């Protein structure tokens, strides 16, 4: 889940919705795994240019400290993730979101054949960036590939080149459909989201309808009057069952959310020359 809008208590985002991310950690409706209990992470922007990150290997539904800090954190931009491991160890450094400088990154999905592709992926990472890799996941490796290709300057192009590199590696190693991903990344001002898979059947991703339109549809719903007009959510699963509140991100697309402007454009990998 990613939130962008007026500053709001993290508790309102993580615990209050009927199908909150905490509920999804136990009862995912649309994910591959029903239970996502292999750790969690929350990243948020507050004072200063570097975001804060809180991660734990405990299940999100069972972490008392998360509820404690969520009552005190007020933020205009928050990324949160519950994890179901695809094979790498359950450890704090493997929990999302990942951070580099002022950037956060989280990934839902997997790189097929990662054990075979990992060495070539790591060798492609800029040597100046490589020491910053803390964990062993395919998600963090993809993040640092994107950073290598210029994520901080042009996120859509950098992610397209990173995905293209992995797909070309997959071809060389006999992995036909290596990439399955929904990704959210932010620099604290803007939020980018990506939905793509090599097989063309990608895990779910939704964005919220504009708050003013939702207020017209549901004038009696108090929570909608508590949210600012620039509020946007990007989620793997809808947080509430409200008709018209959620829009599916199209296959092979990327989207940009920033105050006063949103856009969705087609996404396609850029393979190495």
GROMACS .gro file of C-alpha atoms in nm:
model
  273
    1UNK     CA    1   0.000   0.000   0.000
    2UNK     CA    2   0.116   0.351  -0.082
    3UNK     CA    3  -0.049   0.675   0.032
    4UNK     CA    4   0.006   1.027  -0.095
    5UNK     CA    5  -0.187   1.331   0.027
    6UNK     CA    6  -0.227   1.563   0.321
    7UNK     CA    7  -0.040   1.457   0.637
    8UNK     CA    8  -0.234   1.184   0.816
    9UNK     CA    9  -0.175   0.951   1.109
   10UNK     CA   10  -0.028   0.619   0.997
   11UNK     CA   11  -0.282   0.446   1.220
   12UNK     CA   12  -0.560   0.572   0.993
   13UNK     CA   13  -0.391   0.412   0.694
   14UNK     CA   14  -0.270   0.085   0.843
   15UNK     CA   15  -0.542  -0.015   1.090
   16UNK     CA   16  -0.866   0.174   1.025
   17UNK     CA   17  -0.977   0.052   0.676
   18UNK     CA   18  -1.205  -0.255   0.677
   19UNK     CA   19  -0.959  -0.451   0.462
   20UNK     CA   20  -0.646  -0.276   0.584
   21UNK     CA   21  -0.297  -0.394   0.506
   22UNK     CA   22  -0.289  -0.548   0.854
   23UNK     CA   23  -0.604  -0.745   0.770
   24UNK     CA   24  -0.450  -0.843   0.436
   25UNK     CA   25  -0.149  -0.988   0.615
   26UNK     CA   26  -0.389  -1.251   0.753
   27UNK     CA   27  -0.663  -1.263   0.490
   28UNK     CA   28  -0.539  -1.163   0.147
   29UNK     CA   29  -0.821  -1.196  -0.108
   30UNK     CA   30  -0.635  -1.140  -0.433
   31UNK     CA   31  -0.275  -1.238  -0.359
   32UNK     CA   32  -0.102  -1.562  -0.446
   33UNK     CA   33  -0.067  -1.633  -0.072
   34UNK     CA   34  -0.359  -1.589   0.167
   35UNK     CA   35  -0.129  -1.519   0.462
   36UNK     CA   36   0.162  -1.274   0.446
   37UNK     CA   37   0.337  -1.334   0.776
   38UNK     CA   38   0.707  -1.330   0.686
   39UNK     CA   39   0.766  -0.982   0.818
   40UNK     CA   40   0.654  -0.633   0.719
   41UNK     CA   41   0.783  -0.283   0.674
   42UNK     CA   42   0.664   0.076   0.677
   43UNK     CA   43   0.850   0.369   0.522
   44UNK     CA   44   0.741   0.730   0.557
   45UNK     CA   45   0.854   1.085   0.486
   46UNK     CA   46   0.855   1.344   0.762
   47UNK     CA   47   1.118   1.594   0.868
   48UNK     CA   48   1.424   1.605   0.645
   49UNK     CA   49   1.503   1.449   0.307
   50UNK     CA   50   1.566   1.089   0.420
   51UNK     CA   51   1.260   0.873   0.490
   52UNK     CA   52   1.226   0.669   0.807
   53UNK     CA   53   1.182   0.291   0.790
   54UNK     CA   54   1.042   0.051   1.049
   55UNK     CA   55   1.072  -0.320   0.971
   56UNK     CA   56   1.023  -0.643   1.162
   57UNK     CA   57   1.026  -1.016   1.094
   58UNK     CA   58   0.715  -1.052   1.312
   59UNK     CA   59   0.379  -1.080   1.137
   60UNK     CA   60   0.223  -0.737   1.097
   61UNK     CA   61  -0.088  -0.844   1.287
   62UNK     CA   62   0.122  -0.937   1.590
   63UNK     CA   63   0.358  -0.642   1.630
   64UNK     CA   64   0.255  -0.420   1.923
   65UNK     CA   65   0.528  -0.166   1.845
   66UNK     CA   66   0.378  -0.101   1.501
   67UNK     CA   67   0.046  -0.001   1.656
   68UNK     CA   68   0.226   0.217   1.912
   69UNK     CA   69   0.427   0.417   1.658
   70UNK     CA   70   0.139   0.434   1.408
   71UNK     CA   71  -0.054   0.642   1.665
   72UNK     CA   72   0.219   0.910   1.657
   73UNK     CA   73   0.345   0.916   1.297
   74UNK     CA   74   0.183   1.183   1.080
   75UNK     CA   75   0.301   1.179   0.719
   76UNK     CA   76   0.203   1.298   0.370
   77UNK     CA   77   0.359   0.996   0.200
   78UNK     CA   78   0.374   0.639   0.330
   79UNK     CA   79   0.468   0.302   0.181
   80UNK     CA   80   0.382  -0.021   0.362
   81UNK     CA   81   0.435  -0.386   0.273
   82UNK     CA   82   0.353  -0.728   0.421
   83UNK     CA   83   0.578  -1.011   0.307
   84UNK     CA   84   0.534  -1.370   0.199
   85UNK     CA   85   0.881  -1.499   0.117
   86UNK     CA   86   0.942  -1.649  -0.226
   87UNK     CA   87   1.244  -1.841  -0.100
   88UNK     CA   88   1.488  -1.596   0.056
   89UNK     CA   89   1.533  -1.594   0.436
   90UNK     CA   90   1.294  -1.429   0.677
   91UNK     CA   91   1.516  -1.151   0.809
   92UNK     CA   92   1.481  -0.779   0.863
   93UNK     CA   93   1.706  -0.683   0.572
   94UNK     CA   94   1.477  -0.875   0.335
   95UNK     CA   95   1.163  -0.684   0.439
   96UNK     CA   96   1.029  -0.405   0.221
   97UNK     CA   97   1.039  -0.114   0.165
   98UNK     CA   98   1.404  -0.083   0.073
   99UNK     CA   99   1.574   0.255   0.108
  100UNK     CA  100   1.856   0.431  -0.069
  101UNK     CA  101   1.912   0.797   0.019
  102UNK     CA  102   1.578   0.971  -0.019
  103UNK     CA  103   1.422   0.684  -0.216
  104UNK     CA  104   1.193   0.401  -0.108
  105UNK     CA  105   1.108   0.089  -0.312
  106UNK     CA  106   0.879  -0.208  -0.263
  107UNK     CA  107   0.792  -0.496  -0.492
  108UNK     CA  108   0.517  -0.756  -0.503
  109UNK     CA  109   0.601  -1.055  -0.720
  110UNK     CA  110   0.917  -1.250  -0.796
  111UNK     CA  111   1.201  -1.300  -1.039
  112UNK     CA  112   1.176  -1.658  -1.161
  113UNK     CA  113   1.506  -1.845  -1.160
  114UNK     CA  114   1.663  -1.581  -0.936
  115UNK     CA  115   1.924  -1.827  -0.806
  116UNK     CA  116   2.054  -1.864  -1.162
  117UNK     CA  117   2.025  -1.497  -1.254
  118UNK     CA  118   2.148  -1.344  -0.929
  119UNK     CA  119   2.523  -1.340  -1.004
  120UNK     CA  120   2.481  -1.160  -1.337
  121UNK     CA  121   2.235  -0.916  -1.181
  122UNK     CA  122   2.476  -0.832  -0.900
  123UNK     CA  123   2.764  -0.782  -1.143
  124UNK     CA  124   2.551  -0.532  -1.335
  125UNK     CA  125   2.494  -0.315  -1.026
  126UNK     CA  126   2.709  -0.002  -1.014
  127UNK     CA  127   3.013  -0.081  -0.790
  128UNK     CA  128   2.947   0.240  -0.596
  129UNK     CA  129   2.595   0.117  -0.512
  130UNK     CA  130   2.675  -0.247  -0.441
  131UNK     CA  131   2.792  -0.197  -0.076
  132UNK     CA  132   2.447  -0.053   0.006
  133UNK     CA  133   2.268  -0.383  -0.064
  134UNK     CA  134   2.179  -0.531   0.276
  135UNK     CA  135   1.963  -0.835   0.203
  136UNK     CA  136   1.937  -1.126  -0.038
  137UNK     CA  137   1.603  -1.075  -0.215
  138UNK     CA  138   1.527  -1.046  -0.584
  139UNK     CA  139   1.326  -0.733  -0.497
  140UNK     CA  140   1.625  -0.546  -0.357
  141UNK     CA  141   1.841  -0.662  -0.648
  142UNK     CA  142   1.585  -0.518  -0.891
  143UNK     CA  143   1.587  -0.190  -0.694
  144UNK     CA  144   1.963  -0.155  -0.723
  145UNK     CA  145   1.953  -0.242  -1.092
  146UNK     CA  146   1.703   0.039  -1.139
  147UNK     CA  147   1.926   0.274  -0.938
  148UNK     CA  148   2.219   0.173  -1.159
  149UNK     CA  149   2.016   0.263  -1.468
  150UNK     CA  150   1.916   0.607  -1.336
  151UNK     CA  151   1.612   0.565  -1.112
  152UNK     CA  152   1.679   0.898  -0.939
  153UNK     CA  153   1.672   1.086  -1.272
  154UNK     CA  154   1.408   0.901  -1.478
  155UNK     CA  155   1.220   0.625  -1.293
  156UNK     CA  156   1.015   0.487  -1.586
  157UNK     CA  157   1.319   0.456  -1.810
  158UNK     CA  158   1.534   0.307  -1.533
  159UNK     CA  159   1.276   0.044  -1.442
  160UNK     CA  160   1.221  -0.039  -1.810
  161UNK     CA  161   1.595  -0.096  -1.855
  162UNK     CA  162   1.621  -0.303  -1.536
  163UNK     CA  163   1.330  -0.524  -1.642
  164UNK     CA  164   1.472  -0.556  -1.992
  165UNK     CA  165   1.808  -0.665  -1.852
  166UNK     CA  166   1.642  -0.934  -1.637
  167UNK     CA  167   1.435  -1.059  -1.929
  168UNK     CA  168   1.745  -1.082  -2.149
  169UNK     CA  169   1.920  -1.273  -1.869
  170UNK     CA  170   1.621  -1.505  -1.850
  171UNK     CA  171   1.647  -1.575  -2.222
  172UNK     CA  172   2.014  -1.666  -2.185
  173UNK     CA  173   1.946  -1.892  -1.887
  174UNK     CA  174   1.637  -2.062  -2.027
  175UNK     CA  175   1.387  -1.885  -1.798
  176UNK     CA  176   1.097  -1.794  -2.030
  177UNK     CA  177   0.898  -1.557  -1.806
  178UNK     CA  178   1.137  -1.417  -1.546
  179UNK     CA  179   0.956  -1.103  -1.428
  180UNK     CA  180   0.640  -1.079  -1.218
  181UNK     CA  181   0.606  -0.740  -1.054
  182UNK     CA  182   0.402  -0.461  -0.915
  183UNK     CA  183   0.636  -0.193  -0.784
  184UNK     CA  184   0.596   0.131  -0.591
  185UNK     CA  185   0.883   0.377  -0.552
  186UNK     CA  186   0.908   0.734  -0.425
  187UNK     CA  187   1.149   1.021  -0.371
  188UNK     CA  188   0.922   1.184  -0.111
  189UNK     CA  189   0.759   1.423  -0.356
  190UNK     CA  190   0.623   1.189  -0.622
  191UNK     CA  191   0.509   0.828  -0.628
  192UNK     CA  192   0.561   0.594  -0.923
  193UNK     CA  193   0.384   0.260  -0.960
  194UNK     CA  194   0.447  -0.017  -1.215
  195UNK     CA  195   0.248  -0.324  -1.317
  196UNK     CA  196   0.418  -0.570  -1.553
  197UNK     CA  197   0.496  -0.938  -1.598
  198UNK     CA  198   0.678  -1.125  -1.873
  199UNK     CA  199   0.379  -1.359  -1.914
  200UNK     CA  200   0.128  -1.073  -1.936
  201UNK     CA  201  -0.075  -1.188  -1.636
  202UNK     CA  202   0.037  -0.963  -1.354
  203UNK     CA  203  -0.062  -0.954  -0.988
  204UNK     CA  204  -0.330  -0.705  -0.900
  205UNK     CA  205  -0.275  -0.332  -0.852
  206UNK     CA  206  -0.533  -0.057  -0.801
  207UNK     CA  207  -0.542   0.321  -0.759
  208UNK     CA  208  -0.809   0.519  -0.580
  209UNK     CA  209  -1.068   0.742  -0.742
  210UNK     CA  210  -1.044   1.115  -0.669
  211UNK     CA  211  -1.179   1.211  -0.328
  212UNK     CA  212  -1.416   1.481  -0.458
  213UNK     CA  213  -1.583   1.228  -0.686
  214UNK     CA  214  -1.611   0.978  -0.401
  215UNK     CA  215  -1.767   1.241  -0.175
  216UNK     CA  216  -2.038   1.288  -0.434
  217UNK     CA  217  -2.097   0.912  -0.449
  218UNK     CA  218  -2.088   0.861  -0.072
  219UNK     CA  219  -2.176   1.191   0.102
  220UNK     CA  220  -2.258   1.004   0.423
  221UNK     CA  221  -1.913   0.844   0.456
  222UNK     CA  222  -1.732   1.050   0.718
  223UNK     CA  223  -1.381   0.926   0.639
  224UNK     CA  224  -1.397   1.083   0.291
  225UNK     CA  225  -1.441   1.426   0.447
  226UNK     CA  226  -1.131   1.371   0.661
  227UNK     CA  227  -0.906   1.314   0.359
  228UNK     CA  228  -0.757   1.595   0.150
  229UNK     CA  229  -0.854   1.643  -0.213
  230UNK     CA  230  -0.507   1.533  -0.333
  231UNK     CA  231  -0.537   1.195  -0.157
  232UNK     CA  232  -0.430   0.894  -0.362
  233UNK     CA  233  -0.386   0.530  -0.266
  234UNK     CA  234  -0.205   0.266  -0.470
  235UNK     CA  235  -0.280  -0.081  -0.336
  236UNK     CA  236  -0.252  -0.449  -0.420
  237UNK     CA  237  -0.605  -0.501  -0.287
  238UNK     CA  238  -0.888  -0.251  -0.225
  239UNK     CA  239  -0.899  -0.129   0.135
  240UNK     CA  240  -1.278  -0.094   0.141
  241UNK     CA  241  -1.561  -0.248  -0.060
  242UNK     CA  242  -1.689   0.072  -0.220
  243UNK     CA  243  -1.822   0.059  -0.573
  244UNK     CA  244  -1.641   0.311  -0.790
  245UNK     CA  245  -1.362   0.373  -0.538
  246UNK     CA  246  -1.094   0.159  -0.701
  247UNK     CA  247  -0.954   0.141  -1.052
  248UNK     CA  248  -0.734  -0.139  -1.179
  249UNK     CA  249  -0.397  -0.030  -1.312
  250UNK     CA  250  -0.386  -0.169  -1.668
  251UNK     CA  251  -0.149  -0.448  -1.761
  252UNK     CA  252   0.196  -0.327  -1.867
  253UNK     CA  253   0.152   0.025  -1.731
  254UNK     CA  254   0.322   0.275  -1.505
  255UNK     CA  255   0.161   0.558  -1.317
  256UNK     CA  256   0.276   0.880  -1.153
  257UNK     CA  257   0.113   1.043  -0.852
  258UNK     CA  258   0.214   1.389  -0.740
  259UNK     CA  259   0.024   1.676  -0.585
  260UNK     CA  260  -0.210   1.820  -0.846
  261UNK     CA  261  -0.129   1.572  -1.123
  262UNK     CA  262  -0.170   1.201  -1.199
  263UNK     CA  263  -0.098   1.005  -1.514
  264UNK     CA  264  -0.088   0.647  -1.643
  265UNK     CA  265   0.120   0.541  -1.941
  266UNK     CA  266   0.212   0.213  -2.114
  267UNK     CA  267   0.516   0.027  -1.985
  268UNK     CA  268   0.747  -0.190  -2.191
  269UNK     CA  269   1.094  -0.325  -2.108
  270UNK     CA  270   1.403  -0.186  -2.279
  271UNK     CA  271   1.635  -0.474  -2.363
  272UNK     CA  272   2.014  -0.420  -2.372
  273UNK     CA  273   2.154  -0.343  -2.716
   0.00000   0.00000   0.00000
